[in-house]
Amino acid sequence: MSSDCIFCKIISGAIPAKKIYEDEDFIAFHDIKPMAKVHFLIVPKLHVDTLKDCDDSHQVLLGSALLLAPKLAAEQGLAGFKTLINTGREGGQEVFHIHIHVFGGGKTDA
Ligand code: 5GP
Ligand code: ZN
């Protein structure tokens, strides 16, 4: 838990989110600024800043996070989907708590 991390605040319930899934290790919720008709984030409850900060000890966590993507995408009605992990400021990362974007269903009208 990082006290100034927005995703840690969502995990703790301090900030609301449109949650679609939660278990012991992960939470998934709709992105506040969707880039597709369906756009959600899979977020480990463990605070890790970026993919660059992961090592062998995170192997199961990363694998489990990725395996949630098809399961949750199917639940959201997506026959296919894209995944994205932005890494580092130069990689387009804005929230420094590792997460996987999952989107599909076509572009938003916005
Ligand atoms: P990044 O660029 O770090 O990969 O993506 C961060 C994503 O988190 C962005 O798509 C942004 O819209 C989303 N986001 C940022 N703050 C919040 C929030 O408070 N709630 C939700 N649901 N999404 C957020
Ligand atoms: Zn965090």
Tab-separated table of C-alpha atoms and ligand atoms in Angstrom:
chain	number	residue	atom	x	y	z
A	1	MET	CA	0.000	0.000	0.000
A	2	SER	CA	1.343	3.352	-1.049
A	3	SER	CA	-0.553	6.196	0.621
A	4	ASP	CA	-0.445	8.570	-2.367
A	5	CYS	CA	-1.272	5.918	-4.985
A	6	ILE	CA	-4.695	6.252	-6.602
A	7	PHE	CA	-4.974	2.515	-7.330
A	8	CYS	CA	-4.056	1.609	-3.744
A	9	LYS	CA	-6.867	3.962	-2.695
A	10	ILE	CA	-9.286	2.149	-5.025
A	11	ILE	CA	-8.104	-1.209	-3.615
A	12	SER	CA	-8.689	-0.011	-0.037
A	13	GLY	CA	-12.101	1.401	-0.964
A	14	ALA	CA	-11.086	4.996	-0.158
A	15	ILE	CA	-11.883	5.991	-3.760
A	16	PRO	CA	-14.838	4.445	-5.616
A	17	ALA	CA	-14.490	2.585	-8.908
A	18	LYS	CA	-16.766	0.549	-11.155
A	19	LYS	CA	-15.430	-2.774	-9.956
A	20	ILE	CA	-15.952	-5.860	-12.119
A	21	TYR	CA	-13.830	-8.385	-10.211
A	22	GLU	CA	-11.981	-8.852	-6.951
A	23	ASP	CA	-10.124	-11.699	-5.276
A	24	GLU	CA	-7.349	-11.968	-2.693
A	25	ASP	CA	-4.670	-10.751	-5.087
A	26	PHE	CA	-6.384	-8.641	-7.761
A	27	ILE	CA	-9.012	-6.061	-8.452
A	28	ALA	CA	-10.398	-5.123	-11.854
A	29	PHE	CA	-12.456	-2.026	-12.633
A	30	HIS	CA	-13.576	0.061	-15.579
A	31	ASP	CA	-11.183	2.781	-16.705
A	32	ILE	CA	-12.445	6.266	-15.836
A	33	LYS	CA	-11.541	7.507	-19.348
A	34	PRO	CA	-12.373	4.530	-21.586
A	35	MET	CA	-10.530	4.249	-24.900
A	36	ALA	CA	-12.965	1.597	-26.154
A	37	LYS	CA	-16.573	0.567	-25.535
A	38	VAL	CA	-15.236	-1.822	-22.912
A	39	HIS	CA	-12.019	-0.780	-21.172
A	40	PHE	CA	-11.040	-2.130	-17.807
A	41	LEU	CA	-7.872	-2.447	-15.748
A	42	ILE	CA	-6.528	-5.538	-14.000
A	43	VAL	CA	-4.600	-4.373	-10.945
A	44	PRO	CA	-2.597	-6.498	-8.504
A	45	LYS	CA	-3.302	-5.551	-4.886
A	46	LEU	CA	0.444	-5.594	-4.276
A	47	HIS	CA	1.827	-2.139	-5.011
A	48	VAL	CA	4.601	-2.385	-7.612
A	49	ASP	CA	5.398	0.815	-9.528
A	50	THR	CA	6.059	-0.588	-12.999
A	51	LEU	CA	6.806	-3.750	-14.980
A	52	LYS	CA	10.464	-2.696	-14.807
A	53	ASP	CA	10.347	-3.248	-11.038
A	54	CYS	CA	9.273	-6.884	-11.397
A	55	ASP	CA	11.606	-9.836	-11.007
A	56	ASP	CA	11.313	-13.617	-10.676
A	57	SER	CA	9.388	-13.211	-7.433
A	58	HIS	CA	6.552	-11.596	-9.423
A	59	GLN	CA	6.275	-14.397	-11.988
A	60	VAL	CA	3.116	-15.979	-10.581
A	61	LEU	CA	1.506	-12.581	-10.003
A	62	LEU	CA	2.122	-11.490	-13.604
A	63	GLY	CA	0.973	-14.809	-15.041
A	64	SER	CA	-2.182	-14.806	-12.935
A	65	ALA	CA	-2.943	-11.204	-13.929
A	66	LEU	CA	-2.659	-12.065	-17.604
A	67	LEU	CA	-4.840	-15.159	-17.224
A	68	LEU	CA	-7.594	-12.981	-15.766
A	69	ALA	CA	-7.788	-11.001	-19.023
A	70	PRO	CA	-9.649	-13.589	-21.174
A	71	LYS	CA	-11.873	-14.598	-18.265
A	72	LEU	CA	-12.979	-11.034	-17.475
A	73	ALA	CA	-13.141	-10.043	-21.164
A	74	ALA	CA	-15.560	-12.915	-21.793
A	75	GLU	CA	-17.647	-11.814	-18.805
A	76	GLN	CA	-17.761	-8.325	-20.340
A	77	GLY	CA	-19.051	-9.780	-23.613
A	78	LEU	CA	-15.848	-9.380	-25.618
A	79	ALA	CA	-15.152	-12.044	-28.255
A	80	GLY	CA	-11.645	-10.606	-28.652
A	81	PHE	CA	-9.681	-7.894	-26.925
A	82	LYS	CA	-6.430	-5.942	-26.721
A	83	THR	CA	-4.094	-5.819	-23.746
A	84	LEU	CA	-1.644	-3.068	-22.888
A	85	ILE	CA	0.911	-2.460	-20.157
A	86	ASN	CA	2.375	1.033	-20.246
A	87	THR	CA	5.770	1.046	-18.564
A	88	GLY	CA	7.543	4.172	-17.359
A	89	ARG	CA	6.693	7.779	-18.125
A	90	GLU	CA	8.293	7.418	-21.569
A	91	GLY	CA	6.073	4.369	-22.103
A	92	GLY	CA	2.918	6.372	-21.470
A	93	GLN	CA	2.406	5.252	-17.877
A	94	GLU	CA	0.442	7.726	-15.787
A	95	VAL	CA	-0.443	5.694	-12.734
A	96	PHE	CA	2.616	4.143	-11.125
A	97	HIS	CA	0.946	1.014	-9.804
A	98	ILE	CA	1.344	-1.825	-12.283
A	99	HIS	CA	-1.819	-2.671	-14.263
A	100	ILE	CA	-2.983	-4.326	-17.459
A	101	HIS	CA	-5.397	-2.468	-19.718
A	102	VAL	CA	-7.969	-4.686	-21.439
A	103	PHE	CA	-10.133	-3.153	-24.133
A	104	GLY	CA	-12.399	-4.130	-26.962
A	105	GLY	CA	-15.860	-3.776	-28.419
A	106	GLY	CA	-14.911	-0.894	-30.718
A	107	LYS	CA	-13.935	2.703	-30.127
A	108	THR	CA	-15.908	5.025	-27.892
A	109	ASP	CA	-18.032	7.744	-29.454
A	110	ALA	CA	-16.320	10.266	-27.176
B	1	5GP	P1	-1.524	4.261	-17.600
B	1	5GP	O1	-1.312	5.383	-18.550
B	1	5GP	O2	-0.830	4.481	-16.280
B	1	5GP	O3	-1.212	2.912	-18.202
B	1	5GP	O4	-3.070	4.192	-17.369
B	1	5GP	C1	-3.719	4.671	-16.226
B	1	5GP	C2	-5.193	4.573	-16.513
B	1	5GP	O5	-5.873	4.742	-15.293
B	1	5GP	C3	-5.713	5.635	-17.482
B	1	5GP	O6	-6.317	5.005	-18.602
B	1	5GP	C4	-6.707	6.435	-16.645
B	1	5GP	O7	-7.849	6.832	-17.371
B	1	5GP	C5	-7.049	5.471	-15.517
B	1	5GP	N1	-7.379	6.120	-14.258
B	1	5GP	C6	-6.661	7.116	-13.666
B	1	5GP	N2	-7.255	7.468	-12.514
B	1	5GP	C7	-8.348	6.671	-12.373
B	1	5GP	C8	-9.366	6.572	-11.371
B	1	5GP	O8	-9.384	7.276	-10.373
B	1	5GP	N3	-10.326	5.639	-11.574
B	1	5GP	C9	-10.337	4.813	-12.672
B	1	5GP	N4	-11.346	3.941	-12.753
B	1	5GP	N5	-9.404	4.894	-13.643
B	1	5GP	C10	-8.421	5.805	-13.479
B	2	ZN	ZN	-0.525	1.474	-5.414
